[in-house]
Amino acid sequence: MKREIINLTWIAIIMILTVSCKKEKDNEGTKAVFSYVTDGYVTNFTNFSTDATTYEWDFGDNSGATSTKKSPQYVYKTKGKYLVSLTAKKGDIVSTFKDTVNILGPNIKIDGDFTDWEHVEYTYVNEDNQGGTLRAVKTFANGKYLNFLLEGTDQMVLDVIVVHMDTDKNPDTGYKIDWLYPVASGTDYKLEGSFTGNWGGLAKHSGNPADGWNGFSSDIASFDETILYSPPKTVEGKKLIEFSIDRSFLGTLNGSLNFCIIENSSSYTERGSIPATGLPDGKYAIYPL
Ligand SMILES: [Ca+2]
Ligand SMILES: [Ca+2]
């Protein structure tokens, strides 16, 4: 009788082991899975795939960029949602996992530290020897601000700055500066002021090009109310300034807007411009929103 109990116990143990072994077997096999962490445009993927020897990543941004690294880092170029696909393989066994990565872009702060712009692509770069004191501009919009990083020569002072914005993207409405940008202008809002003299403001145009310069309203907001900036600073041979414009003053914005930035001396001689003025095909740059 005792022996029988022992035998039954063994049978029970063997049965449990068999069941757990079978269970283990069900979980076996190649399975793709990943997680990710984003910091601005930089995304670090962590690969949790099981029983795989090779990996293929598609980052979903139509750039054709792929990777065969186990846990790659990828830097996106614009904000947006991207369907990322990881295919894990072991011999003929293939498993694919997809997840949507939401890229919000960098958290730009107007603080005189420009590392927040590191992975932001240039919006516009002047050709060599064009544009005077202004060389290049980066832009990044968030819900509240249009942020700019402006690069100039060591001669960039910004005594007087004029930012022309064609917010309705229609060159036939607003102020036209055909002699500077013959292909297209059409300023609906003009921000004009001084980073050194503490004056200026934002004006709105009537919309009728025939009204010319007189079509601008008196200031709807002061320079300081509209713009936030840090003092120009030279970093690695480039003179840089970052500033942001409060977009709540600019009416409805949709998709993008057109803009140019002009630096004048205090006696209103043009010192620099981006895009460069006076070119036969000159027109405003496009600010993506
Ligand atoms: Ca900054
Ligand atoms: Ca316009």
mmCIF file of C-alpha atoms and ligand atoms in Angstrom:
data_model
loop_
_atom_site.group_PDB
_atom_site.id
_atom_site.type_symbol
_atom_site.label_atom_id
_atom_site.label_comp_id
_atom_site.label_asym_id
_atom_site.label_seq_id
_atom_site.Cartn_x
_atom_site.Cartn_y
_atom_site.Cartn_z
ATOM 1 C CA MET A 1 0.000 0.000 0.000
ATOM 2 C CA LYS A 2 2.802 2.377 0.941
ATOM 3 C CA ARG A 3 4.610 1.552 -2.277
ATOM 4 C CA GLU A 4 1.445 2.281 -4.306
ATOM 5 C CA ILE A 5 1.149 5.717 -2.716
ATOM 6 C CA ILE A 6 4.760 6.436 -3.569
ATOM 7 C CA ASN A 7 4.166 5.270 -7.159
ATOM 8 C CA LEU A 8 1.064 7.460 -7.451
ATOM 9 C CA THR A 9 3.039 10.397 -6.145
ATOM 10 C CA TRP A 10 5.717 9.792 -8.784
ATOM 11 C CA ILE A 11 3.073 9.564 -11.482
ATOM 12 C CA ALA A 12 1.606 12.865 -10.310
ATOM 13 C CA ILE A 13 5.035 14.540 -10.303
ATOM 14 C CA ILE A 14 5.820 13.197 -13.782
ATOM 15 C CA MET A 15 2.439 14.456 -15.022
ATOM 16 C CA ILE A 16 3.083 17.940 -13.606
ATOM 17 C CA LEU A 17 6.562 17.997 -15.171
ATOM 18 C CA THR A 18 5.132 16.902 -18.513
ATOM 19 C CA VAL A 19 2.484 19.629 -18.418
ATOM 20 C CA SER A 20 5.006 22.319 -17.454
ATOM 21 C CA CYS A 21 7.429 21.095 -20.139
ATOM 22 C CA LYS A 22 4.656 21.278 -22.704
ATOM 23 C CA LYS A 23 3.788 24.759 -21.521
ATOM 24 C CA GLU A 24 7.436 25.772 -21.915
ATOM 25 C CA LYS A 25 7.402 24.406 -25.441
ATOM 26 C CA ASP A 26 4.358 26.549 -26.358
ATOM 27 C CA ASN A 27 6.254 29.673 -25.345
ATOM 28 C CA GLU A 28 9.277 28.698 -27.373
ATOM 29 C CA GLY A 29 9.974 30.199 -30.763
ATOM 30 C CA THR A 30 11.012 33.409 -32.374
ATOM 31 C CA LYS A 31 9.029 36.429 -31.261
ATOM 32 C CA ALA A 32 9.743 40.062 -32.149
ATOM 33 C CA VAL A 33 9.018 42.803 -29.629
ATOM 34 C CA PHE A 34 10.567 46.170 -28.723
ATOM 35 C CA SER A 35 10.062 49.264 -26.608
ATOM 36 C CA TYR A 36 11.425 52.779 -27.144
ATOM 37 C CA VAL A 37 12.292 56.035 -25.410
ATOM 38 C CA THR A 38 12.325 59.383 -27.255
ATOM 39 C CA ASP A 39 14.259 62.552 -26.478
ATOM 40 C CA GLY A 40 13.372 65.196 -29.055
ATOM 41 C CA TYR A 41 14.056 63.633 -32.441
ATOM 42 C CA VAL A 42 16.361 60.982 -30.958
ATOM 43 C CA THR A 43 14.747 57.598 -30.357
ATOM 44 C CA ASN A 44 16.437 54.708 -28.553
ATOM 45 C CA PHE A 45 14.911 51.327 -29.260
ATOM 46 C CA THR A 46 15.286 48.356 -26.910
ATOM 47 C CA ASN A 47 14.886 44.936 -28.425
ATOM 48 C CA PHE A 48 13.113 42.332 -26.267
ATOM 49 C CA SER A 49 12.734 39.720 -29.005
ATOM 50 C CA THR A 50 13.169 36.081 -28.033
ATOM 51 C CA ASP A 51 14.979 33.274 -29.779
ATOM 52 C CA ALA A 52 16.163 35.278 -32.781
ATOM 53 C CA THR A 53 19.552 35.673 -34.411
ATOM 54 C CA THR A 54 19.022 38.556 -36.872
ATOM 55 C CA TYR A 55 16.965 41.746 -36.809
ATOM 56 C CA GLU A 56 15.645 44.135 -39.436
ATOM 57 C CA TRP A 57 14.268 47.533 -38.467
ATOM 58 C CA ASP A 58 12.212 49.885 -40.603
ATOM 59 C CA PHE A 59 11.757 53.272 -38.930
ATOM 60 C CA GLY A 60 8.634 54.174 -40.882
ATOM 61 C CA ASP A 61 9.565 57.668 -42.049
ATOM 62 C CA ASN A 62 9.786 56.926 -45.784
ATOM 63 C CA SER A 63 13.491 57.750 -45.753
ATOM 64 C CA GLY A 64 14.295 54.135 -46.565
ATOM 65 C CA ALA A 65 16.500 54.054 -43.452
ATOM 66 C CA THR A 66 16.878 50.573 -41.972
ATOM 67 C CA SER A 67 19.085 48.896 -39.389
ATOM 68 C CA THR A 68 20.177 45.369 -38.565
ATOM 69 C CA LYS A 69 21.435 46.304 -35.100
ATOM 70 C CA LYS A 70 19.798 44.606 -32.163
ATOM 71 C CA SER A 71 18.796 47.829 -30.361
ATOM 72 C CA PRO A 72 19.449 50.813 -32.647
ATOM 73 C CA GLN A 73 19.185 54.546 -32.089
ATOM 74 C CA TYR A 74 17.414 56.552 -34.774
ATOM 75 C CA VAL A 75 17.153 60.327 -35.234
ATOM 76 C CA TYR A 76 13.954 61.500 -36.944
ATOM 77 C CA LYS A 77 13.960 64.683 -39.000
ATOM 78 C CA THR A 78 10.459 65.995 -38.305
ATOM 79 C CA LYS A 79 7.766 65.578 -35.708
ATOM 80 C CA GLY A 80 5.027 63.071 -36.445
ATOM 81 C CA LYS A 81 3.799 59.552 -35.895
ATOM 82 C CA TYR A 82 5.808 56.729 -37.434
ATOM 83 C CA LEU A 83 4.928 53.041 -37.705
ATOM 84 C CA VAL A 84 8.140 51.222 -36.781
ATOM 85 C CA SER A 85 8.548 47.598 -37.758
ATOM 86 C CA LEU A 86 10.967 45.056 -36.288
ATOM 87 C CA THR A 87 11.415 41.704 -38.000
ATOM 88 C CA ALA A 88 13.230 39.075 -35.932
ATOM 89 C CA LYS A 89 14.504 35.908 -37.608
ATOM 90 C CA LYS A 90 15.995 32.590 -36.702
ATOM 91 C CA GLY A 91 16.628 30.470 -39.766
ATOM 92 C CA ASP A 92 13.315 30.228 -41.611
ATOM 93 C CA ILE A 93 11.289 31.388 -38.620
ATOM 94 C CA VAL A 94 10.192 35.000 -38.916
ATOM 95 C CA SER A 95 8.308 37.217 -36.492
ATOM 96 C CA THR A 96 7.350 40.862 -37.026
ATOM 97 C CA PHE A 97 6.244 43.418 -34.448
ATOM 98 C CA LYS A 98 5.014 46.947 -35.212
ATOM 99 C CA ASP A 99 4.414 49.930 -32.975
ATOM 100 C CA THR A 100 3.689 53.616 -33.565
ATOM 101 C CA VAL A 101 6.348 56.035 -32.362
ATOM 102 C CA ASN A 102 5.125 59.548 -31.608
ATOM 103 C CA ILE A 103 7.885 62.122 -32.202
ATOM 104 C CA LEU A 104 7.087 65.482 -30.638
ATOM 105 C CA GLY A 105 10.455 67.072 -31.447
ATOM 106 C CA PRO A 106 12.787 69.042 -29.198
ATOM 107 C CA ASN A 107 11.772 71.057 -26.182
ATOM 108 C CA ILE A 108 13.214 74.403 -27.320
ATOM 109 C CA LYS A 109 14.026 76.825 -24.521
ATOM 110 C CA ILE A 110 15.097 80.420 -25.113
ATOM 111 C CA ASP A 111 17.964 80.325 -22.683
ATOM 112 C CA GLY A 112 21.200 80.989 -24.620
ATOM 113 C CA ASP A 113 22.016 77.273 -24.679
ATOM 114 C CA PHE A 114 21.755 76.011 -28.250
ATOM 115 C CA THR A 115 22.142 72.268 -27.701
ATOM 116 C CA ASP A 116 18.337 71.941 -27.882
ATOM 117 C CA TRP A 117 18.658 72.720 -31.638
ATOM 118 C CA GLU A 118 21.258 70.034 -32.326
ATOM 119 C CA HIS A 119 19.063 67.681 -34.345
ATOM 120 C CA VAL A 120 16.852 70.346 -35.964
ATOM 121 C CA GLU A 121 17.556 70.686 -39.690
ATOM 122 C CA TYR A 122 18.178 74.087 -41.269
ATOM 123 C CA THR A 123 15.050 75.737 -42.630
ATOM 124 C CA TYR A 124 17.080 77.987 -44.923
ATOM 125 C CA VAL A 125 20.779 78.534 -45.622
ATOM 126 C CA ASN A 126 22.026 81.463 -47.690
ATOM 127 C CA GLU A 127 24.526 80.755 -50.443
ATOM 128 C CA ASP A 128 28.079 81.801 -49.655
ATOM 129 C CA ASN A 129 28.565 85.530 -50.108
ATOM 130 C CA GLN A 130 24.823 86.190 -50.092
ATOM 131 C CA GLY A 131 22.661 87.541 -47.305
ATOM 132 C CA GLY A 132 25.252 89.838 -45.660
ATOM 133 C CA THR A 133 25.351 89.339 -41.892
ATOM 134 C CA LEU A 134 22.725 86.564 -41.837
ATOM 135 C CA ARG A 135 23.827 83.050 -42.783
ATOM 136 C CA ALA A 136 21.270 80.428 -41.831
ATOM 137 C CA VAL A 137 18.109 79.828 -39.837
ATOM 138 C CA LYS A 138 16.546 76.877 -38.052
ATOM 139 C CA THR A 139 12.888 76.875 -37.013
ATOM 140 C CA PHE A 140 10.746 74.757 -34.735
ATOM 141 C CA ALA A 141 7.125 75.491 -33.881
ATOM 142 C CA ASN A 142 5.281 74.248 -30.850
ATOM 143 C CA GLY A 143 1.715 74.993 -29.798
ATOM 144 C CA LYS A 144 2.509 78.424 -28.395
ATOM 145 C CA TYR A 145 5.651 79.732 -30.106
ATOM 146 C CA LEU A 146 7.451 80.014 -33.407
ATOM 147 C CA ASN A 147 11.053 79.366 -32.367
ATOM 148 C CA PHE A 148 14.037 80.549 -34.423
ATOM 149 C CA LEU A 149 17.760 79.917 -34.240
ATOM 150 C CA LEU A 150 19.482 82.566 -36.340
ATOM 151 C CA GLU A 151 23.100 82.156 -37.429
ATOM 152 C CA GLY A 152 25.100 85.181 -38.518
ATOM 153 C CA THR A 153 28.587 86.374 -39.237
ATOM 154 C CA ASP A 154 30.579 88.008 -36.446
ATOM 155 C CA GLN A 155 29.168 91.289 -37.836
ATOM 156 C CA MET A 156 25.575 90.388 -36.849
ATOM 157 C CA VAL A 157 24.463 92.952 -34.254
ATOM 158 C CA LEU A 158 20.660 93.051 -34.598
ATOM 159 C CA ASP A 159 20.318 96.750 -33.867
ATOM 160 C CA VAL A 160 17.144 96.587 -35.938
ATOM 161 C CA ILE A 161 15.435 93.372 -36.983
ATOM 162 C CA VAL A 162 12.394 93.053 -39.239
ATOM 163 C CA VAL A 163 10.577 89.726 -39.486
ATOM 164 C CA HIS A 164 8.089 89.643 -42.367
ATOM 165 C CA MET A 165 5.472 86.912 -42.121
ATOM 166 C CA ASP A 166 3.126 85.914 -44.933
ATOM 167 C CA THR A 167 0.818 83.963 -42.669
ATOM 168 C CA ASP A 168 -1.900 83.253 -45.257
ATOM 169 C CA LYS A 169 0.749 82.066 -47.745
ATOM 170 C CA ASN A 170 -0.745 84.360 -50.372
ATOM 171 C CA PRO A 171 1.719 86.762 -52.002
ATOM 172 C CA ASP A 172 -1.220 88.798 -53.348
ATOM 173 C CA THR A 173 -2.409 89.839 -49.875
ATOM 174 C CA GLY A 174 -0.502 92.123 -47.543
ATOM 175 C CA TYR A 175 2.621 94.183 -48.016
ATOM 176 C CA LYS A 176 4.657 93.356 -51.096
ATOM 177 C CA ILE A 177 8.403 93.923 -51.176
ATOM 178 C CA ASP A 178 8.865 93.090 -54.809
ATOM 179 C CA TRP A 179 12.167 94.900 -55.063
ATOM 180 C CA LEU A 180 13.675 92.554 -52.481
ATOM 181 C CA TYR A 181 11.766 89.349 -53.258
ATOM 182 C CA PRO A 182 10.530 89.589 -56.841
ATOM 183 C CA VAL A 183 8.996 86.096 -56.937
ATOM 184 C CA ALA A 184 6.821 86.276 -53.824
ATOM 185 C CA SER A 185 6.297 88.291 -50.667
ATOM 186 C CA GLY A 186 2.892 89.344 -49.251
ATOM 187 C CA THR A 187 3.557 90.189 -45.595
ATOM 188 C CA ASP A 188 0.488 89.944 -43.352
ATOM 189 C CA TYR A 189 2.360 90.578 -40.074
ATOM 190 C CA LYS A 190 5.570 92.552 -39.531
ATOM 191 C CA LEU A 191 7.600 92.327 -36.356
ATOM 192 C CA GLU A 192 10.097 95.137 -36.156
ATOM 193 C CA GLY A 193 12.295 96.194 -33.282
ATOM 194 C CA SER A 194 15.679 96.201 -31.640
ATOM 195 C CA PHE A 195 17.484 93.601 -29.580
ATOM 196 C CA THR A 196 19.830 96.346 -28.378
ATOM 197 C CA GLY A 197 17.526 99.373 -28.110
ATOM 198 C CA ASN A 198 14.466 97.908 -26.412
ATOM 199 C CA TRP A 199 11.834 99.251 -28.807
ATOM 200 C CA GLY A 200 9.512 97.909 -31.493
ATOM 201 C CA GLY A 201 6.289 96.051 -32.069
ATOM 202 C CA LEU A 202 4.109 93.803 -34.173
ATOM 203 C CA ALA A 203 1.894 95.294 -36.899
ATOM 204 C CA LYS A 204 -0.776 93.739 -39.114
ATOM 205 C CA HIS A 205 -1.292 94.683 -42.747
ATOM 206 C CA SER A 206 -4.703 95.625 -44.167
ATOM 207 C CA GLY A 207 -4.294 92.903 -46.766
ATOM 208 C CA ASN A 208 -4.528 95.256 -49.757
ATOM 209 C CA PRO A 209 -1.109 95.458 -51.456
ATOM 210 C CA ALA A 210 -2.077 98.875 -52.874
ATOM 211 C CA ASP A 211 -2.003 100.255 -49.322
ATOM 212 C CA GLY A 212 1.755 99.658 -49.281
ATOM 213 C CA TRP A 213 3.672 100.575 -46.132
ATOM 214 C CA ASN A 214 0.699 102.663 -44.944
ATOM 215 C CA GLY A 215 -1.357 99.463 -44.836
ATOM 216 C CA PHE A 216 0.334 98.459 -41.593
ATOM 217 C CA SER A 217 -1.678 99.028 -38.421
ATOM 218 C CA SER A 218 -0.194 100.659 -35.384
ATOM 219 C CA ASP A 219 1.395 98.039 -33.155
ATOM 220 C CA ILE A 220 -0.989 95.335 -31.972
ATOM 221 C CA ALA A 221 1.617 94.167 -29.437
ATOM 222 C CA SER A 222 4.954 95.524 -28.292
ATOM 223 C CA PHE A 223 8.253 93.911 -29.338
ATOM 224 C CA ASP A 224 8.781 92.569 -25.822
ATOM 225 C CA GLU A 225 5.256 91.139 -25.652
ATOM 226 C CA THR A 226 5.704 89.346 -28.967
ATOM 227 C CA ILE A 227 9.272 88.103 -28.854
ATOM 228 C CA LEU A 228 11.428 86.308 -26.317
ATOM 229 C CA TYR A 229 15.181 86.188 -26.972
ATOM 230 C CA SER A 230 18.548 85.486 -25.474
ATOM 231 C CA PRO A 231 21.546 87.722 -26.266
ATOM 232 C CA PRO A 232 23.622 86.832 -29.364
ATOM 233 C CA LYS A 233 26.509 84.523 -28.511
ATOM 234 C CA THR A 234 29.446 83.107 -30.465
ATOM 235 C CA VAL A 235 29.695 79.305 -30.382
ATOM 236 C CA GLU A 236 32.370 77.494 -32.407
ATOM 237 C CA GLY A 237 32.900 80.516 -34.668
ATOM 238 C CA LYS A 238 29.187 81.045 -35.357
ATOM 239 C CA LYS A 239 27.279 83.983 -33.957
ATOM 240 C CA LEU A 240 23.911 82.679 -32.800
ATOM 241 C CA ILE A 241 20.722 84.030 -31.325
ATOM 242 C CA GLU A 242 17.569 82.130 -30.422
ATOM 243 C CA PHE A 243 14.201 83.819 -30.193
ATOM 244 C CA SER A 244 10.538 82.901 -30.206
ATOM 245 C CA ILE A 245 7.470 84.724 -31.471
ATOM 246 C CA ASP A 246 4.180 84.267 -29.621
ATOM 247 C CA ARG A 247 1.959 82.793 -32.323
ATOM 248 C CA SER A 248 -1.276 83.767 -30.583
ATOM 249 C CA PHE A 249 -0.893 87.271 -32.121
ATOM 250 C CA LEU A 250 -0.642 85.956 -35.678
ATOM 251 C CA GLY A 251 -4.205 84.829 -36.404
ATOM 252 C CA THR A 252 -4.918 81.428 -37.886
ATOM 253 C CA LEU A 253 -1.870 79.490 -38.965
ATOM 254 C CA ASN A 254 -2.171 76.394 -41.052
ATOM 255 C CA GLY A 255 0.541 73.922 -42.041
ATOM 256 C CA SER A 256 3.263 76.489 -42.688
ATOM 257 C CA LEU A 257 3.898 80.202 -43.210
ATOM 258 C CA ASN A 258 6.330 82.203 -45.328
ATOM 259 C CA PHE A 259 8.890 84.489 -43.758
ATOM 260 C CA CYS A 260 12.059 86.487 -44.120
ATOM 261 C CA ILE A 261 14.325 88.181 -41.593
ATOM 262 C CA ILE A 262 16.153 91.413 -42.331
ATOM 263 C CA GLU A 263 18.850 93.029 -40.197
ATOM 264 C CA ASN A 264 19.165 96.793 -40.552
ATOM 265 C CA SER A 265 21.571 99.263 -39.040
ATOM 266 C CA SER A 266 20.117 101.888 -36.712
ATOM 267 C CA SER A 267 20.082 104.218 -39.745
ATOM 268 C CA TYR A 268 18.080 101.598 -41.701
ATOM 269 C CA THR A 269 20.775 100.373 -44.032
ATOM 270 C CA GLU A 270 20.243 96.714 -44.784
ATOM 271 C CA ARG A 271 23.065 94.695 -43.240
ATOM 272 C CA GLY A 272 21.773 91.191 -43.746
ATOM 273 C CA SER A 273 18.789 89.140 -44.846
ATOM 274 C CA ILE A 274 17.600 85.588 -44.977
ATOM 275 C CA PRO A 275 16.642 84.520 -47.559
ATOM 276 C CA ALA A 276 19.104 86.853 -49.326
ATOM 277 C CA THR A 277 17.349 89.802 -50.946
ATOM 278 C CA GLY A 278 17.716 91.152 -54.475
ATOM 279 C CA LEU A 279 18.085 87.819 -56.247
ATOM 280 C CA PRO A 280 16.035 87.366 -59.441
ATOM 281 C CA ASP A 281 14.333 84.285 -57.963
ATOM 282 C CA GLY A 282 14.162 85.680 -54.424
ATOM 283 C CA LYS A 283 11.210 84.679 -52.284
ATOM 284 C CA TYR A 284 10.362 84.061 -48.632
ATOM 285 C CA ALA A 285 11.453 80.921 -46.819
ATOM 286 C CA ILE A 286 8.846 78.398 -45.696
ATOM 287 C CA TYR A 287 8.386 77.887 -41.947
ATOM 288 C CA PRO A 288 6.885 74.423 -41.347
ATOM 289 C CA LEU A 289 4.425 74.263 -38.447
HETATM 290 CA CA CA B 1 17.939 76.928 -26.059
HETATM 291 CA CA CA B 2 -0.172 87.331 -47.552
#
